[in-house]
Amino acid sequence: MEAGEQKRRLEYCWIALCISFLLGIGQQVSAQIRYSIPEEVKEGTALGSIAKDLGLEVSSLMDRQFRIVSGSKEELFQINQENGVLYVHKKIDRESLCAGSGVCMVNLKTVIENPLEIHYVEVEISDINDHSPSFPEKEQRLRIYENTLPGADYQLQAARDPDSGSNSVRSYKLSPNDHFEIRVRESDEDRKPFLVLKKAVDREIATTYKLLLTAVDGGNPPRSGNLNINITVLDINDNRPVFSRETYSATLQENSVIGTVVIRVNAADIDEGSNSDIEYSFGTLNSKQHDVFELDQVTGEIRIKGEVDFEDTEVYELDIQASDKGHPPMSANCRVVIKIIDMNDNRPDIEITSLSKSIPEDSKPGTVISLISVTDKDAGIN
């Protein structure tokens, strides 16, 4: 009795040793049969009759314990010992099983006992278009100077698609616009999109551009993903200040109080930032103009700083310059004509010129004895 039990133990040890040995060298043996199945098929889907394909008797499979002993860690496949069919045990996601775009292959080792046999099976997992292209971020911001020459390019985010082959990213499309286009640079690894300036931008016409980049895969039907592109056009100092008028006119009463605002000139610059900040200054002034008027560099207000006398000067013509703070600065000029209104601030001046020192007593009526002249420095009715 003990001798028989010892004999059975030796047989089991021998079988186990043979299995371990064969499994050890099995990595170097090529597969005997190959199956192919798409990812994401339902659990229980049959790949084929593995027993029939290996030439095994279906009726003996259960007694001989036909089974899979190595392959995927998730036990994706199992063998039905009643009919010898290899079937999907768990749902298969190709992208998690095989990263990248190469061939996705699962190698299975099967064992059948009495007598001991080991068979090798390859299962190719084919890709389906179950993922859409996606970008690392939803939005990409770009800043472009308005003097940038056409042909300049800017690298954009590349879309990623876990699918492989024709189901991966195949093309990029840009929303319709007049200034930009997409150029794709292809390499062995991927396709990189670049935004190319095809027509110069002008910040004074448009300060921003909002575009949509679409990545499309090659599936049927195709799937896509989007990236929002927000472009800010940066200013350069390409515009001069412009006065609201070429010539300003004002009237001013003489003897006006010092500090009185005579007129305000105004210029605007459609650039932005320091390129649109304006400073006002006088052109060349003569001594009288300089003594009478001052100019606020910021507001453009012309004020009185000295005595205004109609009798001294009736009309002042001042040249004003507006300059921006760009590099280099740009400027514009205008003229201000100030007419002085006369005030009745002078008494008449009477001058008598005698023609003789004495008048004869027999002088006739109408005889001219002296000349009287009256002058007034004021004007008009004054």
C-alpha atoms as a printed R data frame, in Angstrom:
    type eleno elety resid chain resno       x       y       z
1   ATOM     1    CA   MET     A     1   0.000   0.000   0.000
2   ATOM     2    CA   GLU     A     2   2.730   2.408   0.954
3   ATOM     3    CA   ALA     A     3   4.755   1.378  -2.094
4   ATOM     4    CA   GLY     A     4   1.855   2.266  -4.448
5   ATOM     5    CA   GLU     A     5   1.327   5.669  -2.882
6   ATOM     6    CA   GLN     A     6   5.024   6.439  -3.116
7   ATOM     7    CA   LYS     A     7   4.966   5.487  -6.798
8   ATOM     8    CA   ARG     A     8   2.078   7.934  -7.508
9   ATOM     9    CA   ARG     A     9   3.932  10.721  -5.738
10  ATOM    10    CA   LEU     A    10   6.971  10.109  -7.891
11  ATOM    11    CA   GLU     A    11   4.804  10.280 -11.027
12  ATOM    12    CA   TYR     A    12   3.302  13.615  -9.967
13  ATOM    13    CA   CYS     A    13   6.744  15.023  -9.226
14  ATOM    14    CA   TRP     A    14   7.951  13.875 -12.614
15  ATOM    15    CA   ILE     A    15   5.004  15.515 -14.376
16  ATOM    16    CA   ALA     A    16   5.539  18.758 -12.456
17  ATOM    17    CA   LEU     A    17   9.237  18.723 -13.306
18  ATOM    18    CA   CYS     A    18   8.483  18.181 -16.981
19  ATOM    19    CA   ILE     A    19   5.952  21.015 -17.025
20  ATOM    20    CA   SER     A    20   8.398  23.397 -15.348
21  ATOM    21    CA   PHE     A    21  11.108  22.456 -17.810
22  ATOM    22    CA   LEU     A    22   8.889  22.857 -20.832
23  ATOM    23    CA   LEU     A    23   7.506  26.186 -19.607
24  ATOM    24    CA   GLY     A    24  11.047  27.393 -19.120
25  ATOM    25    CA   ILE     A    25  12.084  26.708 -22.684
26  ATOM    26    CA   GLY     A    26   8.718  27.671 -24.130
27  ATOM    27    CA   GLN     A    27   9.705  31.296 -24.648
28  ATOM    28    CA   GLN     A    28  11.990  30.220 -27.485
29  ATOM    29    CA   VAL     A    29   9.309  28.192 -29.294
30  ATOM    30    CA   SER     A    30   7.283  29.868 -32.040
31  ATOM    31    CA   ALA     A    31   3.494  29.875 -31.910
32  ATOM    32    CA   GLN     A    32   1.704  26.973 -33.522
33  ATOM    33    CA   ILE     A    33  -1.509  28.862 -34.228
34  ATOM    34    CA   ARG     A    34  -2.536  32.515 -34.357
35  ATOM    35    CA   TYR     A    35  -5.857  34.235 -33.812
36  ATOM    36    CA   SER     A    36  -6.888  37.854 -34.330
37  ATOM    37    CA   ILE     A    37  -9.650  39.706 -32.560
38  ATOM    38    CA   PRO     A    38 -10.646  43.382 -32.248
39  ATOM    39    CA   GLU     A    39 -10.382  45.077 -28.896
40  ATOM    40    CA   GLU     A    40 -13.478  45.847 -26.829
41  ATOM    41    CA   VAL     A    41 -15.406  42.722 -27.937
42  ATOM    42    CA   LYS     A    42 -17.876  41.269 -25.458
43  ATOM    43    CA   GLU     A    43 -16.808  38.774 -22.835
44  ATOM    44    CA   GLY     A    44 -17.432  35.251 -24.049
45  ATOM    45    CA   THR     A    45 -16.626  36.032 -27.679
46  ATOM    46    CA   ALA     A    46 -15.010  32.971 -29.303
47  ATOM    47    CA   LEU     A    47 -11.686  33.276 -31.097
48  ATOM    48    CA   GLY     A    48 -11.742  29.751 -32.520
49  ATOM    49    CA   SER     A    49 -11.698  26.052 -31.687
50  ATOM    50    CA   ILE     A    50  -8.197  25.756 -30.335
51  ATOM    51    CA   ALA     A    51  -8.576  21.996 -29.745
52  ATOM    52    CA   LYS     A    52  -9.576  21.388 -33.348
53  ATOM    53    CA   ASP     A    53  -6.811  23.667 -34.656
54  ATOM    54    CA   LEU     A    54  -4.257  21.729 -32.570
55  ATOM    55    CA   GLY     A    55  -5.673  18.355 -33.596
56  ATOM    56    CA   LEU     A    56  -6.826  17.365 -30.105
57  ATOM    57    CA   GLU     A    57  -9.746  15.120 -29.201
58  ATOM    58    CA   VAL     A    58 -12.452  17.338 -27.729
59  ATOM    59    CA   SER     A    59 -13.857  14.492 -25.651
60  ATOM    60    CA   SER     A    60 -10.573  14.086 -23.769
61  ATOM    61    CA   LEU     A    61  -9.922  17.719 -22.924
62  ATOM    62    CA   MET     A    62 -11.495  17.694 -19.494
63  ATOM    63    CA   ASP     A    63  -9.749  14.519 -18.353
64  ATOM    64    CA   ARG     A    64  -6.443  15.806 -19.703
65  ATOM    65    CA   GLN     A    65  -6.969  19.224 -18.042
66  ATOM    66    CA   PHE     A    66  -6.414  21.358 -21.143
67  ATOM    67    CA   ARG     A    67  -5.710  24.872 -19.868
68  ATOM    68    CA   ILE     A    68  -3.777  28.139 -20.285
69  ATOM    69    CA   VAL     A    69  -0.808  28.336 -17.942
70  ATOM    70    CA   SER     A    70   0.744  31.674 -18.935
71  ATOM    71    CA   GLY     A    71  -0.056  34.739 -21.004
72  ATOM    72    CA   SER     A    72  -1.645  38.027 -19.933
73  ATOM    73    CA   LYS     A    73  -1.738  38.894 -16.247
74  ATOM    74    CA   GLU     A    74  -5.401  39.793 -16.473
75  ATOM    75    CA   GLU     A    75  -6.435  36.311 -17.695
76  ATOM    76    CA   LEU     A    76  -8.015  37.807 -20.782
77  ATOM    77    CA   PHE     A    77  -8.585  34.408 -22.371
78  ATOM    78    CA   GLN     A    78  -9.773  31.004 -21.238
79  ATOM    79    CA   ILE     A    79 -10.420  27.586 -22.807
80  ATOM    80    CA   ASN     A    80 -13.786  25.888 -22.607
81  ATOM    81    CA   GLN     A    81 -12.791  22.315 -21.740
82  ATOM    82    CA   GLU     A    82 -16.124  20.961 -22.908
83  ATOM    83    CA   ASN     A    83 -15.810  22.085 -26.533
84  ATOM    84    CA   GLY     A    84 -12.192  23.223 -26.860
85  ATOM    85    CA   VAL     A    85 -13.087  26.821 -27.790
86  ATOM    86    CA   LEU     A    86 -10.732  29.691 -26.891
87  ATOM    87    CA   TYR     A    87 -12.847  32.647 -25.751
88  ATOM    88    CA   VAL     A    88 -12.530  36.157 -24.301
89  ATOM    89    CA   HIS     A    89 -12.708  36.039 -20.520
90  ATOM    90    CA   LYS     A    90 -12.337  39.772 -19.822
91  ATOM    91    CA   LYS     A    91 -12.926  42.864 -21.948
92  ATOM    92    CA   ILE     A    92  -9.763  43.911 -23.779
93  ATOM    93    CA   ASP     A    93  -8.502  47.489 -24.077
94  ATOM    94    CA   ARG     A    94  -5.689  47.499 -26.588
95  ATOM    95    CA   GLU     A    95  -4.369  50.906 -25.520
96  ATOM    96    CA   SER     A    96  -3.837  49.787 -21.908
97  ATOM    97    CA   LEU     A    97  -2.484  46.405 -22.970
98  ATOM    98    CA   CYS     A    98  -0.063  47.605 -25.664
99  ATOM    99    CA   ALA     A    99   1.090  51.211 -25.591
100 ATOM   100    CA   GLY     A   100   2.167  52.683 -28.907
101 ATOM   101    CA   SER     A   101   1.174  52.014 -32.482
102 ATOM   102    CA   GLY     A   102   2.950  48.693 -33.113
103 ATOM   103    CA   VAL     A   103   1.408  45.255 -33.372
104 ATOM   104    CA   CYS     A   104  -0.317  44.201 -30.154
105 ATOM   105    CA   MET     A   105   0.236  40.497 -29.524
106 ATOM   106    CA   VAL     A   106  -0.665  38.291 -26.550
107 ATOM   107    CA   ASN     A   107   1.330  35.036 -26.302
108 ATOM   108    CA   LEU     A   108  -0.416  32.138 -24.599
109 ATOM   109    CA   LYS     A   109   1.028  28.847 -23.352
110 ATOM   110    CA   THR     A   110  -1.371  25.942 -23.062
111 ATOM   111    CA   VAL     A   111  -0.825  22.610 -21.317
112 ATOM   112    CA   ILE     A   112  -2.602  19.293 -21.750
113 ATOM   113    CA   GLU     A   113  -1.701  16.244 -19.675
114 ATOM   114    CA   ASN     A   114  -1.656  12.488 -20.183
115 ATOM   115    CA   PRO     A   115   0.494  12.624 -22.193
116 ATOM   116    CA   LEU     A   116   2.003  16.026 -21.402
117 ATOM   117    CA   GLU     A   117   1.895  18.509 -24.284
118 ATOM   118    CA   ILE     A   118   2.572  22.236 -24.456
119 ATOM   119    CA   HIS     A   119   1.211  24.368 -27.272
120 ATOM   120    CA   TYR     A   120   1.826  28.041 -28.070
121 ATOM   121    CA   VAL     A   121  -0.855  30.412 -29.312
122 ATOM   122    CA   GLU     A   122  -0.573  34.038 -30.471
123 ATOM   123    CA   VAL     A   123  -3.558  36.356 -30.275
124 ATOM   124    CA   GLU     A   124  -3.307  39.640 -32.161
125 ATOM   125    CA   ILE     A   125  -5.436  42.445 -30.721
126 ATOM   126    CA   SER     A   126  -6.514  44.707 -33.550
127 ATOM   127    CA   ASP     A   127  -7.307  48.351 -32.924
128 ATOM   128    CA   ILE     A   128 -10.725  49.967 -33.268
129 ATOM   129    CA   ASN     A   129 -11.303  53.707 -33.432
130 ATOM   130    CA   ASP     A   130 -12.524  54.085 -29.859
131 ATOM   131    CA   HIS     A   131 -10.599  57.263 -28.968
132 ATOM   132    CA   SER     A   132 -10.804  60.819 -30.261
133 ATOM   133    CA   PRO     A   133  -7.708  62.983 -30.766
134 ATOM   134    CA   SER     A   134  -7.103  65.273 -27.805
135 ATOM   135    CA   PHE     A   135  -4.779  68.176 -27.007
136 ATOM   136    CA   PRO     A   136  -2.809  68.576 -23.751
137 ATOM   137    CA   GLU     A   137  -4.678  71.831 -23.082
138 ATOM   138    CA   LYS     A   138  -7.941  73.339 -24.279
139 ATOM   139    CA   GLU     A   139  -6.371  76.671 -25.245
140 ATOM   140    CA   GLN     A   140  -3.076  78.012 -26.557
141 ATOM   141    CA   ARG     A   141  -2.174  81.706 -26.431
142 ATOM   142    CA   LEU     A   142   0.201  83.427 -28.848
143 ATOM   143    CA   ARG     A   143   1.563  87.003 -28.978
144 ATOM   144    CA   ILE     A   144   2.574  88.375 -32.374
145 ATOM   145    CA   TYR     A   145   3.997  91.814 -33.204
146 ATOM   146    CA   GLU     A   146   2.115  93.610 -35.931
147 ATOM   147    CA   ASN     A   147   5.300  94.135 -37.961
148 ATOM   148    CA   THR     A   148   5.990  90.373 -38.143
149 ATOM   149    CA   LEU     A   149   6.693  89.357 -41.733
150 ATOM   150    CA   PRO     A   150   4.547  86.741 -43.494
151 ATOM   151    CA   GLY     A   151   6.087  83.286 -43.343
152 ATOM   152    CA   ALA     A   152   6.823  83.377 -39.611
153 ATOM   153    CA   ASP     A   153   5.643  80.192 -37.916
154 ATOM   154    CA   TYR     A   154   4.684  79.226 -34.376
155 ATOM   155    CA   GLN     A   155   4.629  75.666 -33.052
156 ATOM   156    CA   LEU     A   156   1.277  74.525 -31.731
157 ATOM   157    CA   GLN     A   157   0.349  71.731 -29.381
158 ATOM   158    CA   ALA     A   158   0.238  68.359 -31.106
159 ATOM   159    CA   ALA     A   159  -2.832  66.205 -30.615
160 ATOM   160    CA   ARG     A   160  -2.518  62.709 -29.190
161 ATOM   161    CA   ASP     A   161  -4.655  59.678 -30.029
162 ATOM   162    CA   PRO     A   162  -4.152  56.369 -28.163
163 ATOM   163    CA   ASP     A   163  -5.421  54.475 -31.207
164 ATOM   164    CA   SER     A   164  -2.932  53.143 -33.728
165 ATOM   165    CA   GLY     A   165  -2.411  53.053 -37.457
166 ATOM   166    CA   SER     A   166  -5.039  54.803 -39.511
167 ATOM   167    CA   ASN     A   167  -7.095  55.392 -36.363
168 ATOM   168    CA   SER     A   168  -4.462  57.791 -34.996
169 ATOM   169    CA   VAL     A   169  -4.146  61.504 -35.864
170 ATOM   170    CA   ARG     A   170  -3.935  61.930 -39.628
171 ATOM   171    CA   SER     A   171  -4.546  65.639 -40.325
172 ATOM   172    CA   TYR     A   172  -5.083  69.124 -38.885
173 ATOM   173    CA   LYS     A   173  -7.573  71.774 -39.989
174 ATOM   174    CA   LEU     A   174  -7.718  75.491 -39.127
175 ATOM   175    CA   SER     A   175 -10.870  77.583 -38.989
176 ATOM   176    CA   PRO     A   176 -11.236  79.912 -42.035
177 ATOM   177    CA   ASN     A   177  -9.370  83.228 -41.760
178 ATOM   178    CA   ASP     A   178  -7.359  85.637 -43.918
179 ATOM   179    CA   HIS     A   179  -4.087  85.807 -42.000
180 ATOM   180    CA   PHE     A   180  -3.059  82.338 -40.813
181 ATOM   181    CA   GLU     A   181  -2.696  78.807 -42.147
182 ATOM   182    CA   ILE     A   182  -1.537  75.430 -40.831
183 ATOM   183    CA   ARG     A   183   1.627  73.654 -41.894
184 ATOM   184    CA   VAL     A   184   2.319  70.123 -40.623
185 ATOM   185    CA   ARG     A   185   5.850  68.798 -40.211
186 ATOM   186    CA   GLU     A   186   5.953  65.026 -40.271
187 ATOM   187    CA   SER     A   187   8.506  62.829 -38.550
188 ATOM   188    CA   ASP     A   188   8.790  59.136 -37.837
189 ATOM   189    CA   GLU     A   189   7.062  59.632 -34.518
190 ATOM   190    CA   ASP     A   190   4.272  62.125 -35.114
191 ATOM   191    CA   ARG     A   191   2.878  65.098 -36.983
192 ATOM   192    CA   LYS     A   192   3.614  68.533 -35.519
193 ATOM   193    CA   PRO     A   193   1.328  71.447 -36.458
194 ATOM   194    CA   PHE     A   194   2.720  74.960 -36.972
195 ATOM   195    CA   LEU     A   195   0.710  78.156 -37.319
196 ATOM   196    CA   VAL     A   196   2.067  80.167 -40.269
197 ATOM   197    CA   LEU     A   197   1.477  83.881 -40.834
198 ATOM   198    CA   LYS     A   198   0.421  84.235 -44.462
199 ATOM   199    CA   LYS     A   199  -0.710  87.893 -44.355
200 ATOM   200    CA   ALA     A   200   0.615  90.662 -42.106
201 ATOM   201    CA   VAL     A   201  -1.566  91.683 -39.178
202 ATOM   202    CA   ASP     A   202  -2.355  95.252 -38.136
203 ATOM   203    CA   ARG     A   203  -3.226  95.922 -34.510
204 ATOM   204    CA   GLU     A   204  -5.116  99.046 -35.459
205 ATOM   205    CA   ILE     A   205  -7.490  96.858 -37.505
206 ATOM   206    CA   ALA     A   206  -7.710  93.832 -35.200
207 ATOM   207    CA   THR     A   207  -6.147  93.436 -31.762
208 ATOM   208    CA   THR     A   208  -6.959  89.738 -31.343
209 ATOM   209    CA   TYR     A   209  -7.680  86.664 -33.434
210 ATOM   210    CA   LYS     A   210  -9.582  83.611 -32.205
211 ATOM   211    CA   LEU     A   211  -8.952  80.448 -34.215
212 ATOM   212    CA   LEU     A   212  -9.928  76.795 -33.877
213 ATOM   213    CA   LEU     A   213  -7.481  73.993 -34.664
214 ATOM   214    CA   THR     A   214  -9.080  70.596 -35.318
215 ATOM   215    CA   ALA     A   215  -7.175  67.303 -35.248
216 ATOM   216    CA   VAL     A   216  -8.805  64.501 -37.253
217 ATOM   217    CA   ASP     A   217  -8.015  60.792 -37.116
218 ATOM   218    CA   GLY     A   218  -8.305  58.317 -39.990
219 ATOM   219    CA   GLY     A   219 -11.077  56.175 -38.574
220 ATOM   220    CA   ASN     A   220 -14.349  55.420 -40.320
221 ATOM   221    CA   PRO     A   221 -16.184  57.467 -39.310
222 ATOM   222    CA   PRO     A   222 -13.384  59.853 -38.306
223 ATOM   223    CA   ARG     A   223 -13.162  61.326 -34.830
224 ATOM   224    CA   SER     A   224 -11.746  64.742 -33.956
225 ATOM   225    CA   GLY     A   225 -10.601  67.033 -31.157
226 ATOM   226    CA   ASN     A   226 -10.245  70.826 -30.948
227 ATOM   227    CA   LEU     A   227  -7.761  73.388 -29.659
228 ATOM   228    CA   ASN     A   228  -8.687  77.058 -29.186
229 ATOM   229    CA   ILE     A   229  -5.952  79.441 -30.367
230 ATOM   230    CA   ASN     A   230  -6.067  82.998 -29.001
231 ATOM   231    CA   ILE     A   231  -3.686  85.436 -30.694
232 ATOM   232    CA   THR     A   232  -2.869  88.877 -29.302
233 ATOM   233    CA   VAL     A   233  -1.395  91.380 -31.763
234 ATOM   234    CA   LEU     A   234   1.323  93.472 -30.104
235 ATOM   235    CA   ASP     A   235   1.688  97.118 -31.033
236 ATOM   236    CA   ILE     A   236   4.625  98.816 -32.707
237 ATOM   237    CA   ASN     A   237   4.937 102.575 -33.115
238 ATOM   238    CA   ASP     A   238   3.679 102.754 -36.682
239 ATOM   239    CA   ASN     A   239   1.183 105.629 -36.337
240 ATOM   240    CA   ARG     A   240   1.686 109.353 -35.816
241 ATOM   241    CA   PRO     A   241  -0.466 111.388 -33.463
242 ATOM   242    CA   VAL     A   242  -3.301 113.169 -35.257
243 ATOM   243    CA   PHE     A   243  -4.722 116.514 -34.143
244 ATOM   244    CA   SER     A   244  -8.474 116.946 -34.178
245 ATOM   245    CA   ARG     A   245  -7.889 120.054 -36.342
246 ATOM   246    CA   GLU     A   246  -5.016 121.379 -38.390
247 ATOM   247    CA   THR     A   247  -5.714 124.955 -37.267
248 ATOM   248    CA   TYR     A   248  -7.295 126.056 -34.003
249 ATOM   249    CA   SER     A   249  -8.763 129.545 -33.555
250 ATOM   250    CA   ALA     A   250  -9.444 131.411 -30.332
251 ATOM   251    CA   THR     A   251 -10.259 134.927 -29.175
252 ATOM   252    CA   LEU     A   252  -8.885 136.501 -26.027
253 ATOM   253    CA   GLN     A   253  -9.635 139.771 -24.319
254 ATOM   254    CA   GLU     A   254  -6.640 141.852 -23.548
255 ATOM   255    CA   ASN     A   255  -5.740 142.226 -19.916
256 ATOM   256    CA   SER     A   256  -7.069 138.714 -19.162
257 ATOM   257    CA   VAL     A   257  -6.009 137.248 -15.838
258 ATOM   258    CA   ILE     A   258  -2.810 135.194 -15.717
259 ATOM   259    CA   GLY     A   259  -3.663 131.485 -15.642
260 ATOM   260    CA   THR     A   260  -6.699 131.860 -17.908
261 ATOM   261    CA   VAL     A   261  -7.108 128.904 -20.294
262 ATOM   262    CA   VAL     A   262  -7.158 130.214 -23.848
263 ATOM   263    CA   ILE     A   263  -7.769 126.975 -25.738
264 ATOM   264    CA   ARG     A   264  -7.029 123.275 -25.544
265 ATOM   265    CA   VAL     A   265  -5.548 121.333 -28.435
266 ATOM   266    CA   ASN     A   266  -6.106 117.598 -28.702
267 ATOM   267    CA   ALA     A   267  -4.264 114.858 -30.559
268 ATOM   268    CA   ALA     A   268  -4.869 111.096 -30.572
269 ATOM   269    CA   ASP     A   269  -2.685 108.114 -31.480
270 ATOM   270    CA   ILE     A   270  -4.267 104.772 -32.398
271 ATOM   271    CA   ASP     A   271  -1.224 102.829 -31.181
272 ATOM   272    CA   GLU     A   272  -1.291 101.481 -27.627
273 ATOM   273    CA   GLY     A   273   0.782 101.765 -24.486
274 ATOM   274    CA   SER     A   274   3.684 104.202 -24.581
275 ATOM   275    CA   ASN     A   275   3.295 104.371 -28.353
276 ATOM   276    CA   SER     A   276   0.038 106.262 -27.810
277 ATOM   277    CA   ASP     A   277   1.118 108.464 -24.871
278 ATOM   278    CA   ILE     A   278   1.298 112.047 -26.156
279 ATOM   279    CA   GLU     A   279   3.292 115.063 -25.019
280 ATOM   280    CA   TYR     A   280   2.586 118.571 -26.307
281 ATOM   281    CA   SER     A   281   5.211 121.241 -26.907
282 ATOM   282    CA   PHE     A   282   5.553 124.627 -28.576
283 ATOM   283    CA   GLY     A   283   7.305 124.988 -31.862
284 ATOM   284    CA   THR     A   284   9.650 127.947 -32.306
285 ATOM   285    CA   LEU     A   285   8.362 130.963 -30.358
286 ATOM   286    CA   ASN     A   286   9.410 134.585 -30.550
287 ATOM   287    CA   SER     A   287  10.071 136.446 -27.353
288 ATOM   288    CA   LYS     A   288   6.574 137.989 -27.146
289 ATOM   289    CA   GLN     A   289   4.838 134.643 -27.578
290 ATOM   290    CA   HIS     A   290   7.096 133.039 -25.007
291 ATOM   291    CA   ASP     A   291   6.397 135.811 -22.481
292 ATOM   292    CA   VAL     A   292   2.607 135.646 -22.868
293 ATOM   293    CA   PHE     A   293   1.674 131.948 -23.211
294 ATOM   294    CA   GLU     A   294   2.484 128.567 -21.654
295 ATOM   295    CA   LEU     A   295   1.481 125.055 -22.711
296 ATOM   296    CA   ASP     A   296   0.536 122.092 -20.507
297 ATOM   297    CA   GLN     A   297   2.518 119.158 -21.938
298 ATOM   298    CA   VAL     A   298  -0.050 116.608 -20.789
299 ATOM   299    CA   THR     A   299  -3.451 118.235 -21.331
300 ATOM   300    CA   GLY     A   300  -2.628 120.459 -24.313
301 ATOM   301    CA   GLU     A   301  -4.090 123.524 -22.590
302 ATOM   302    CA   ILE     A   302  -2.665 126.935 -23.554
303 ATOM   303    CA   ARG     A   303  -2.747 129.410 -20.655
304 ATOM   304    CA   ILE     A   304  -1.820 133.034 -20.115
305 ATOM   305    CA   LYS     A   305   1.357 133.602 -18.163
306 ATOM   306    CA   GLY     A   306   2.053 137.267 -19.020
307 ATOM   307    CA   GLU     A   307   0.352 140.543 -19.935
308 ATOM   308    CA   VAL     A   308  -1.949 140.482 -22.959
309 ATOM   309    CA   ASP     A   309  -2.030 143.880 -24.652
310 ATOM   310    CA   PHE     A   310  -4.018 144.442 -27.829
311 ATOM   311    CA   GLU     A   311  -2.066 147.582 -28.513
312 ATOM   312    CA   ASP     A   312   1.147 145.528 -28.466
313 ATOM   313    CA   THR     A   313   0.034 142.516 -30.537
314 ATOM   314    CA   GLU     A   314  -3.371 141.941 -32.131
315 ATOM   315    CA   VAL     A   315  -2.873 138.334 -33.351
316 ATOM   316    CA   TYR     A   316  -0.678 135.484 -32.109
317 ATOM   317    CA   GLU     A   317   0.126 132.432 -34.222
318 ATOM   318    CA   LEU     A   318   1.523 129.529 -32.241
319 ATOM   319    CA   ASP     A   319   2.879 126.257 -33.623
320 ATOM   320    CA   ILE     A   320   2.145 123.191 -31.457
321 ATOM   321    CA   GLN     A   321   3.745 119.754 -31.740
322 ATOM   322    CA   ALA     A   322   2.331 116.477 -30.405
323 ATOM   323    CA   SER     A   323   4.851 113.636 -29.942
324 ATOM   324    CA   ASP     A   324   4.266 110.050 -28.802
325 ATOM   325    CA   LYS     A   325   6.646 108.110 -26.542
326 ATOM   326    CA   GLY     A   326   7.529 105.344 -28.972
327 ATOM   327    CA   HIS     A   327  11.041 104.404 -30.002
328 ATOM   328    CA   PRO     A   328  11.677 106.322 -32.104
329 ATOM   329    CA   PRO     A   329   8.913 108.846 -31.337
330 ATOM   330    CA   MET     A   330   6.570 110.116 -34.031
331 ATOM   331    CA   SER     A   331   5.029 113.591 -34.074
332 ATOM   332    CA   ALA     A   332   2.459 115.857 -35.707
333 ATOM   333    CA   ASN     A   333   1.955 119.644 -35.827
334 ATOM   334    CA   CYS     A   334  -0.888 122.135 -35.772
335 ATOM   335    CA   ARG     A   335  -1.273 125.916 -35.599
336 ATOM   336    CA   VAL     A   336  -3.203 127.977 -33.062
337 ATOM   337    CA   VAL     A   337  -4.379 131.476 -34.074
338 ATOM   338    CA   ILE     A   338  -5.296 133.711 -31.135
339 ATOM   339    CA   LYS     A   339  -7.017 137.037 -31.844
340 ATOM   340    CA   ILE     A   340  -6.854 139.647 -29.097
341 ATOM   341    CA   ILE     A   341 -10.062 141.602 -28.395
342 ATOM   342    CA   ASP     A   342  -9.512 145.260 -27.637
343 ATOM   343    CA   MET     A   343 -10.733 146.681 -24.353
344 ATOM   344    CA   ASN     A   344 -11.324 150.420 -23.709
345 ATOM   345    CA   ASP     A   345  -8.279 150.713 -21.519
346 ATOM   346    CA   ASN     A   346  -6.760 153.892 -22.975
347 ATOM   347    CA   ARG     A   347  -7.884 157.566 -22.662
348 ATOM   348    CA   PRO     A   348  -7.931 159.749 -25.772
349 ATOM   349    CA   ASP     A   349  -4.754 161.796 -26.172
350 ATOM   350    CA   ILE     A   350  -5.430 165.481 -27.156
351 ATOM   351    CA   GLU     A   351  -2.685 167.520 -28.790
352 ATOM   352    CA   ILE     A   352  -3.054 171.326 -29.532
353 ATOM   353    CA   THR     A   353  -0.716 173.049 -31.959
354 ATOM   354    CA   SER     A   354  -0.903 176.929 -31.892
355 ATOM   355    CA   LEU     A   355  -0.257 178.742 -35.133
356 ATOM   356    CA   SER     A   356   0.612 182.085 -33.500
357 ATOM   357    CA   LYS     A   357   1.418 183.370 -30.085
358 ATOM   358    CA   SER     A   358  -1.222 186.165 -30.248
359 ATOM   359    CA   ILE     A   359  -4.505 186.803 -31.990
360 ATOM   360    CA   PRO     A   360  -5.174 190.244 -33.562
361 ATOM   361    CA   GLU     A   361  -8.340 191.865 -32.255
362 ATOM   362    CA   ASP     A   362  -9.628 192.401 -35.750
363 ATOM   363    CA   SER     A   363  -9.293 188.729 -36.705
364 ATOM   364    CA   LYS     A   364 -12.205 187.584 -38.790
365 ATOM   365    CA   PRO     A   365 -14.422 184.698 -37.760
366 ATOM   366    CA   GLY     A   366 -13.071 181.449 -39.120
367 ATOM   367    CA   THR     A   367  -9.472 182.453 -38.766
368 ATOM   368    CA   VAL     A   368  -7.411 179.340 -37.787
369 ATOM   369    CA   ILE     A   369  -5.488 180.054 -34.679
370 ATOM   370    CA   SER     A   370  -4.444 176.461 -33.681
371 ATOM   371    CA   LEU     A   371  -4.739 172.777 -34.673
372 ATOM   372    CA   ILE     A   372  -6.249 170.173 -32.336
373 ATOM   373    CA   SER     A   373  -5.632 166.393 -32.852
374 ATOM   374    CA   VAL     A   374  -7.094 163.524 -30.777
375 ATOM   375    CA   THR     A   375  -5.659 159.944 -30.762
376 ATOM   376    CA   ASP     A   376  -6.677 156.748 -28.910
377 ATOM   377    CA   LYS     A   377  -4.599 153.560 -28.813
378 ATOM   378    CA   ASP     A   378  -7.747 151.495 -28.579
379 ATOM   379    CA   ALA     A   379  -9.476 150.242 -31.699
380 ATOM   380    CA   GLY     A   380 -12.948 150.449 -33.185
381 ATOM   381    CA   ILE     A   381 -15.512 152.256 -31.123
382 ATOM   382    CA   ASN     A   382 -12.963 152.389 -28.351
